[in-house]
Tab-separated table of N, CA and C in Angstrom:
chain	number	residue	atom	x	y	z
A	18	MET	N	-17.600	34.570	-1.234
A	18	MET	CA	-17.391	33.315	-0.532
A	18	MET	C	-16.376	33.548	0.579
A	19	THR	N	-16.650	32.993	1.714
A	19	THR	CA	-15.766	33.176	2.856
A	19	THR	C	-14.590	32.212	2.784
A	20	VAL	N	-13.573	32.528	3.546
A	20	VAL	CA	-12.404	31.652	3.609
A	20	VAL	C	-12.805	30.285	4.143
A	21	THR	N	-13.683	30.255	5.127
A	21	THR	CA	-14.129	28.990	5.704
A	21	THR	C	-14.857	28.147	4.668
A	22	ALA	N	-15.720	28.771	3.875
A	22	ALA	CA	-16.451	28.036	2.838
A	22	ALA	C	-15.490	27.482	1.793
A	23	THR	N	-14.503	28.274	1.412
A	23	THR	CA	-13.514	27.805	0.445
A	23	THR	C	-12.720	26.643	1.011
A	24	ALA	N	-12.290	26.751	2.249
A	24	ALA	CA	-11.512	25.681	2.877
A	24	ALA	C	-12.348	24.407	2.989
A	25	THR	N	-13.631	24.560	3.307
A	25	THR	CA	-14.503	23.392	3.440
A	25	THR	C	-14.683	22.704	2.101
A	26	ARG	N	-14.856	23.480	1.038
A	26	ARG	CA	-15.044	22.882	-0.285
A	26	ARG	C	-13.781	22.203	-0.790
A	27	SER	N	-12.619	22.737	-0.467
A	27	SER	CA	-11.374	22.145	-0.960
A	27	SER	C	-10.898	20.975	-0.099
A	28	ALA	N	-11.409	20.855	1.118
A	28	ALA	CA	-10.965	19.781	2.014
A	28	ALA	C	-11.191	18.390	1.418
A	29	PRO	N	-12.394	18.065	0.894
A	29	PRO	CA	-12.564	16.722	0.325
A	29	PRO	C	-11.630	16.474	-0.851
A	30	ARG	N	-11.409	17.475	-1.696
A	30	ARG	CA	-10.512	17.310	-2.841
A	30	ARG	C	-9.090	17.062	-2.357
A	31	THR	N	-8.649	17.808	-1.357
A	31	THR	CA	-7.314	17.624	-0.807
A	31	THR	C	-7.197	16.250	-0.164
A	32	ARG	N	-8.225	15.831	0.561
A	32	ARG	CA	-8.203	14.518	1.203
A	32	ARG	C	-8.143	13.414	0.151
A	33	ARG	N	-8.901	13.572	-0.956
A	33	ARG	CA	-8.847	12.572	-2.025
A	33	ARG	C	-7.461	12.510	-2.631
A	34	ARG	N	-6.816	13.672	-2.785
A	34	ARG	CA	-5.464	13.704	-3.358
A	34	ARG	C	-4.481	13.002	-2.425
A	35	VAL	N	-4.600	13.260	-1.134
A	35	VAL	CA	-3.728	12.601	-0.155
A	35	VAL	C	-3.979	11.099	-0.186
A	36	ASP	N	-5.255	10.686	-0.237
A	36	ASP	CA	-5.579	9.262	-0.314
A	36	ASP	C	-4.990	8.639	-1.573
A	37	ARG	N	-5.089	9.349	-2.682
A	37	ARG	CA	-4.548	8.827	-3.944
A	37	ARG	C	-3.031	8.704	-3.864
A	38	ASP	N	-2.374	9.696	-3.312
A	38	ASP	CA	-0.921	9.642	-3.163
A	38	ASP	C	-0.516	8.486	-2.251
A	39	ARG	N	-1.258	8.293	-1.183
A	39	ARG	CA	-0.972	7.186	-0.265
A	39	ARG	C	-1.205	5.856	-0.962
A	40	ALA	N	-2.267	5.769	-1.759
A	40	ALA	CA	-2.553	4.536	-2.499
A	40	ALA	C	-1.413	4.206	-3.447
A	41	VAL	N	-0.860	5.202	-4.102
A	41	VAL	CA	0.257	4.980	-5.028
A	41	VAL	C	1.437	4.354	-4.283
A	42	VAL	N	1.756	4.898	-3.129
A	42	VAL	CA	2.884	4.381	-2.341
A	42	VAL	C	2.614	2.939	-1.904
A	43	LEU	N	1.421	2.702	-1.379
A	43	LEU	CA	1.102	1.355	-0.888
A	43	LEU	C	1.047	0.338	-2.014
A	44	PHE	N	0.352	0.674	-3.108
A	44	PHE	CA	0.218	-0.302	-4.189
A	44	PHE	C	1.542	-0.523	-4.911
A	45	HIS	N	2.389	0.501	-4.968
A	45	HIS	CA	3.728	0.298	-5.530
A	45	HIS	C	4.500	-0.714	-4.680
A	46	ALA	N	4.417	-0.548	-3.371
A	46	ALA	CA	5.139	-1.467	-2.484
A	46	ALA	C	4.628	-2.895	-2.636
A	47	LEU	N	3.373	-3.054	-2.998
A	47	LEU	CA	2.785	-4.386	-3.151
A	47	LEU	C	2.903	-4.929	-4.571
A	48	SER	N	3.523	-4.183	-5.459
A	48	SER	CA	3.536	-4.553	-6.879
A	48	SER	C	4.735	-5.404	-7.290
A	49	ASP	N	5.382	-6.012	-6.336
A	49	ASP	CA	6.562	-6.804	-6.637
A	49	ASP	C	6.435	-8.181	-5.973
A	50	ALA	N	6.761	-9.226	-6.712
A	50	ALA	CA	6.624	-10.595	-6.202
A	50	ALA	C	7.502	-10.842	-4.975
A	51	THR	N	8.688	-10.284	-4.943
A	51	THR	CA	9.561	-10.477	-3.781
A	51	THR	C	8.960	-9.828	-2.544
A	52	ARG	N	8.431	-8.626	-2.697
A	52	ARG	CA	7.832	-7.945	-1.546
A	52	ARG	C	6.585	-8.680	-1.055
A	53	LEU	N	5.814	-9.222	-1.982
A	53	LEU	CA	4.658	-10.020	-1.572
A	53	LEU	C	5.104	-11.288	-0.841
A	54	ALA	N	6.194	-11.893	-1.295
A	54	ALA	CA	6.721	-13.080	-0.625
A	54	ALA	C	7.208	-12.740	0.786
A	55	ILE	N	7.805	-11.577	0.941
A	55	ILE	CA	8.242	-11.130	2.271
A	55	ILE	C	7.031	-11.002	3.190
A	56	LEU	N	5.982	-10.352	2.703
A	56	LEU	CA	4.781	-10.194	3.517
A	56	LEU	C	4.165	-11.545	3.861
A	57	GLU	N	4.191	-12.458	2.913
A	57	GLU	CA	3.662	-13.803	3.170
A	57	GLU	C	4.451	-14.472	4.297
A	58	MET	N	5.758	-14.338	4.271
A	58	MET	CA	6.583	-14.917	5.335
A	58	MET	C	6.308	-14.258	6.686
A	59	LEU	N	6.008	-12.974	6.664
A	59	LEU	CA	5.779	-12.237	7.910
A	59	LEU	C	4.377	-12.444	8.468
A	60	ARG	N	3.495	-13.072	7.709
A	60	ARG	CA	2.137	-13.326	8.206
A	60	ARG	C	2.158	-14.150	9.485
A	61	GLY	N	3.139	-14.995	9.629
A	61	GLY	CA	3.241	-15.838	10.821
A	61	GLY	C	3.810	-15.121	12.025
A	62	GLY	N	4.247	-13.894	11.853
A	62	GLY	CA	4.816	-13.124	12.960
A	62	GLY	C	6.196	-12.594	12.594
A	63	GLU	N	6.796	-11.967	13.554
A	63	GLU	CA	8.095	-11.332	13.378
A	63	GLU	C	9.141	-12.340	12.905
A	64	GLN	N	9.981	-11.885	11.986
A	64	GLN	CA	11.045	-12.735	11.440
A	64	GLN	C	12.369	-11.974	11.449
A	65	CYS	N	13.424	-12.704	11.731
A	65	CYS	CA	14.774	-12.158	11.619
A	65	CYS	C	15.093	-12.002	10.128
A	66	VAL	N	15.833	-10.975	9.798
A	66	VAL	CA	16.207	-10.750	8.409
A	66	VAL	C	16.984	-11.942	7.850
A	67	CYS	N	17.738	-12.615	8.691
A	67	CYS	CA	18.493	-13.790	8.221
A	67	CYS	C	17.540	-14.910	7.789
A	68	ASP	N	16.417	-15.068	8.500
A	68	ASP	CA	15.419	-16.074	8.109
A	68	ASP	C	14.718	-15.685	6.809
A	69	LEU	N	14.454	-14.398	6.651
A	69	LEU	CA	13.854	-13.926	5.405
A	69	LEU	C	14.801	-14.186	4.236
A	70	GLN	N	16.065	-13.903	4.456
A	70	GLN	CA	17.067	-14.106	3.408
A	70	GLN	C	17.147	-15.585	3.021
A	71	ASP	N	17.160	-16.463	4.004
A	71	ASP	CA	17.203	-17.902	3.725
A	71	ASP	C	15.927	-18.373	3.031
A	72	GLY	N	14.786	-17.921	3.533
A	72	GLY	CA	13.510	-18.356	2.984
A	72	GLY	C	13.274	-17.902	1.559
A	73	LEU	N	13.829	-16.762	1.216
A	73	LEU	CA	13.648	-16.218	-0.134
A	73	LEU	C	14.818	-16.534	-1.048
A	74	ASP	N	15.889	-17.088	-0.473
A	74	ASP	CA	17.112	-17.344	-1.224
A	74	ASP	C	17.533	-16.079	-1.973
A	75	ALA	N	17.572	-14.972	-1.219
A	75	ALA	CA	17.847	-13.664	-1.800
A	75	ALA	C	19.173	-13.113	-1.291
A	76	ALA	N	19.854	-12.411	-2.133
A	76	ALA	CA	21.072	-11.722	-1.726
A	76	ALA	C	20.703	-10.644	-0.708
A	77	GLN	N	21.614	-10.368	0.197
A	77	GLN	CA	21.355	-9.390	1.254
A	77	GLN	C	20.987	-8.028	0.682
A	78	SER	N	21.680	-7.572	-0.345
A	78	SER	CA	21.409	-6.244	-0.902
A	78	SER	C	20.019	-6.172	-1.535
A	79	ARG	N	19.626	-7.241	-2.223
A	79	ARG	CA	18.300	-7.283	-2.853
A	79	ARG	C	17.208	-7.287	-1.785
A	80	LEU	N	17.373	-8.097	-0.755
A	80	LEU	CA	16.398	-8.165	0.323
A	80	LEU	C	16.318	-6.829	1.050
A	81	SER	N	17.443	-6.220	1.293
A	81	SER	CA	17.493	-4.928	1.970
A	81	SER	C	16.708	-3.873	1.194
A	82	PHE	N	16.861	-3.861	-0.119
A	82	PHE	CA	16.131	-2.912	-0.954
A	82	PHE	C	14.622	-3.111	-0.796
A	83	HIS	N	14.166	-4.355	-0.899
A	83	HIS	CA	12.733	-4.631	-0.830
A	83	HIS	C	12.170	-4.344	0.565
A	84	LEU	N	12.926	-4.646	1.590
A	84	LEU	CA	12.482	-4.331	2.944
A	84	LEU	C	12.385	-2.826	3.149
A	85	ARG	N	13.303	-2.079	2.558
A	85	ARG	CA	13.252	-0.624	2.669
A	85	ARG	C	11.985	-0.076	2.012
A	86	VAL	N	11.622	-0.590	0.844
A	86	VAL	CA	10.397	-0.141	0.161
A	86	VAL	C	9.181	-0.420	1.043
A	87	LEU	N	9.108	-1.623	1.605
A	87	LEU	CA	7.990	-1.978	2.475
A	87	LEU	C	7.965	-1.122	3.742
A	88	ARG	N	9.134	-0.868	4.306
A	88	ARG	CA	9.223	-0.052	5.523
A	88	ARG	C	8.826	1.394	5.240
A	89	GLU	N	9.314	1.960	4.138
A	89	GLU	CA	8.982	3.346	3.806
A	89	GLU	C	7.500	3.524	3.479
A	90	ALA	N	6.867	2.465	2.988
A	90	ALA	CA	5.423	2.509	2.730
A	90	ALA	C	4.627	2.319	4.020
A	91	GLY	N	5.311	1.922	5.092
A	91	GLY	CA	4.645	1.719	6.363
A	91	GLY	C	3.999	0.350	6.497
A	92	LEU	N	4.320	-0.561	5.584
A	92	LEU	CA	3.726	-1.902	5.619
A	92	LEU	C	4.426	-2.829	6.609
A	93	VAL	N	5.693	-2.581	6.872
A	93	VAL	CA	6.430	-3.368	7.863
A	93	VAL	C	7.182	-2.408	8.773
A	94	THR	N	7.536	-2.923	9.914
A	94	THR	CA	8.377	-2.171	10.844
A	94	THR	C	9.512	-3.092	11.267
A	95	ASP	N	10.574	-2.498	11.734
A	95	ASP	CA	11.720	-3.313	12.136
A	95	ASP	C	12.225	-2.876	13.497
A	96	ARG	N	12.955	-3.770	14.108
A	96	ARG	CA	13.628	-3.460	15.364
A	96	ARG	C	14.975	-4.156	15.339
A	97	ARG	N	15.936	-3.567	16.008
A	97	ARG	CA	17.285	-4.142	16.077
A	97	ARG	C	17.455	-4.829	17.423
A	98	GLU	N	18.103	-5.969	17.359
A	98	GLU	CA	18.488	-6.674	18.575
A	98	GLU	C	19.908	-7.160	18.343
A	99	GLY	N	20.847	-6.467	18.963
A	99	GLY	CA	22.250	-6.766	18.690
A	99	GLY	C	22.557	-6.437	17.244
A	100	ARG	N	23.099	-7.400	16.537
A	100	ARG	CA	23.436	-7.148	15.125
A	100	ARG	C	22.344	-7.599	14.170
A	101	TRP	N	21.228	-8.110	14.705
A	101	TRP	CA	20.148	-8.624	13.869
A	101	TRP	C	18.986	-7.643	13.799
A	102	SER	N	18.323	-7.638	12.668
A	102	SER	CA	17.099	-6.859	12.486
A	102	SER	C	15.927	-7.819	12.368
A	103	TYR	N	14.830	-7.446	13.003
A	103	TYR	CA	13.614	-8.250	12.977
A	103	TYR	C	12.503	-7.416	12.354
A	104	TYR	N	11.731	-8.029	11.482
A	104	TYR	CA	10.662	-7.341	10.761
A	104	TYR	C	9.318	-7.960	11.087
A	105	ARG	N	8.300	-7.110	11.071
A	105	ARG	CA	6.932	-7.585	11.243
A	105	ARG	C	5.989	-6.691	10.448
A	106	ILE	N	4.831	-7.230	10.145
A	106	ILE	CA	3.799	-6.501	9.399
A	106	ILE	C	3.150	-5.470	10.314
A	107	VAL	N	2.776	-4.346	9.733
A	107	VAL	CA	1.993	-3.328	10.428
A	107	VAL	C	0.528	-3.552	10.027
A	108	PRO	N	-0.270	-4.166	10.901
A	108	PRO	CA	-1.645	-4.521	10.535
A	108	PRO	C	-2.498	-3.337	10.079
A	109	THR	N	-2.309	-2.177	10.681
A	109	THR	CA	-3.128	-1.023	10.290
A	109	THR	C	-2.846	-0.616	8.845
A	110	ALA	N	-1.630	-0.828	8.378
A	110	ALA	CA	-1.293	-0.484	6.989
A	110	ALA	C	-2.019	-1.416	6.019
A	111	LEU	N	-2.124	-2.685	6.374
A	111	LEU	CA	-2.853	-3.616	5.508
A	111	LEU	C	-4.342	-3.309	5.505
A	112	ARG	N	-4.879	-2.847	6.636
A	112	ARG	CA	-6.285	-2.412	6.656
A	112	ARG	C	-6.461	-1.196	5.760
A	113	GLU	N	-5.465	-0.332	5.755
A	113	GLU	CA	-5.516	0.848	4.894
A	113	GLU	C	-5.523	0.444	3.424
A	114	VAL	N	-4.704	-0.535	3.045
A	114	VAL	CA	-4.704	-1.048	1.675
A	114	VAL	C	-6.090	-1.582	1.329
A	115	HIS	N	-6.656	-2.351	2.228
A	115	HIS	CA	-7.993	-2.902	2.025
A	115	HIS	C	-9.006	-1.783	1.810
A	116	ASP	N	-8.991	-0.786	2.683
A	116	ASP	CA	-9.954	0.305	2.595
A	116	ASP	C	-9.792	1.095	1.304
A	117	LEU	N	-8.558	1.319	0.879
A	117	LEU	CA	-8.327	2.031	-0.376
A	117	LEU	C	-8.841	1.224	-1.566
A	118	ALA	N	-8.621	-0.077	-1.558
A	118	ALA	CA	-9.102	-0.930	-2.650
A	118	ALA	C	-10.630	-0.964	-2.677
A	119	VAL	N	-11.246	-1.083	-1.522
A	119	VAL	CA	-12.710	-1.101	-1.449
A	119	VAL	C	-13.282	0.230	-1.945
A	120	ALA	N	-12.627	1.325	-1.612
A	120	ALA	CA	-13.108	2.646	-2.025
A	120	ALA	C	-13.067	2.824	-3.543
A	121	MET	N	-12.284	2.011	-4.239
A	121	MET	CA	-12.180	2.121	-5.697
A	121	MET	C	-13.226	1.286	-6.428
A	122	GLN	N	-13.997	0.490	-5.689
A	122	GLN	CA	-15.021	-0.317	-6.340
A	122	GLN	C	-16.078	0.599	-6.959
A	123	PRO	N	-16.667	0.171	-8.073
A	123	PRO	CA	-17.736	0.986	-8.683
A	123	PRO	C	-18.898	1.148	-7.711
A	124	ARG	N	-19.495	2.317	-7.740
A	124	ARG	CA	-20.680	2.556	-6.916
A	124	ARG	C	-21.824	1.703	-7.445
A	125	GLN	N	-22.709	1.308	-6.559
A	125	GLN	CA	-23.853	0.480	-6.947
A	125	GLN	C	-24.769	1.208	-7.924
A	126	ASP	N	-24.877	2.529	-7.796
A	126	ASP	CA	-25.781	3.295	-8.653
A	126	ASP	C	-25.114	3.808	-9.933
A	127	ALA	N	-23.863	3.463	-10.141
A	127	ALA	CA	-23.135	3.948	-11.317
A	127	ALA	C	-23.659	3.265	-12.580
A	128	VAL	N	-23.825	4.060	-13.626
A	128	VAL	CA	-24.223	3.532	-14.927
A	128	VAL	C	-22.943	3.276	-15.702
A	129	LEU	N	-22.798	2.077	-16.177
A	129	LEU	CA	-21.586	1.730	-16.912
A	129	LEU	C	-21.512	2.519	-18.210
A	130	PRO	N	-20.350	3.060	-18.564
A	130	PRO	CA	-20.203	3.838	-19.795
A	130	PRO	C	-20.646	3.065	-21.030
A	131	VAL	N	-20.458	1.762	-21.047
A	131	VAL	CA	-20.839	0.955	-22.199
A	131	VAL	C	-22.344	1.036	-22.410
A	132	LEU	N	-23.110	0.996	-21.319
A	132	LEU	CA	-24.558	1.083	-21.435
A	132	LEU	C	-24.980	2.455	-21.942
A	133	ARG	N	-24.383	3.502	-21.428
A	133	ARG	CA	-24.711	4.846	-21.894
A	133	ARG	C	-24.373	4.995	-23.362
A	134	ALA	N	-23.250	4.458	-23.783
A	134	ALA	CA	-22.846	4.581	-25.185
A	134	ALA	C	-23.843	3.880	-26.091
A	135	SER	N	-24.298	2.710	-25.701
A	135	SER	CA	-25.228	1.980	-26.563
A	135	SER	C	-26.579	2.682	-26.613
A	136	GLU	N	-26.972	3.368	-25.563
A	136	GLU	CA	-28.231	4.108	-25.567
A	136	GLU	C	-28.151	5.304	-26.501
A	137	GLN	N	-26.993	5.937	-26.611
A	137	GLN	CA	-26.815	7.133	-27.435
A	137	GLN	C	-26.343	6.792	-28.856
A	138	GLY	N	-25.965	5.592	-29.070
A	138	GLY	CA	-25.480	5.201	-30.388
A	138	GLY	C	-23.982	5.178	-30.487
A	139	SER	N	-23.288	6.005	-29.730
A	139	SER	CA	-21.833	5.986	-29.725
A	139	SER	C	-21.335	6.704	-28.485
A	140	CYS	N	-20.149	6.359	-28.044
A	140	CYS	CA	-19.633	6.961	-26.824
A	140	CYS	C	-19.101	8.371	-27.060
A	141	CYS	N	-18.723	8.672	-28.266
A	141	CYS	CA	-18.059	9.960	-28.519
A	141	CYS	C	-18.868	10.848	-29.452
A	142	GLY	N	-20.000	10.431	-29.877
A	142	GLY	CA	-20.699	11.226	-30.871
A	142	GLY	C	-22.015	11.587	-30.454
């Protein structure tokens, strides 16, 4: 087998691993009610961190932690203006979340394990 053939065969596996790792980061960032509330507030457009803090009735340190998780996942971006920070959603990141979730749906031609098990009498025997 040539190096090119080996690289070609491993490319989809590597890409799936990268996609899975990215999915873990994105879904972790979305797995918290406070972070979801932040995203909900940002749906209307860019918000000052002070408005987010007031709207969520959150301590500055707690809000800062959650914003950092969202920023590191690439779901939000920030900019500084004087002493204030402004946050907004990164639309391409939300499309990526959508695409990753859609990719996890069962294939139309997939046979459900329950059906196979009932045809054979048991799933493990």
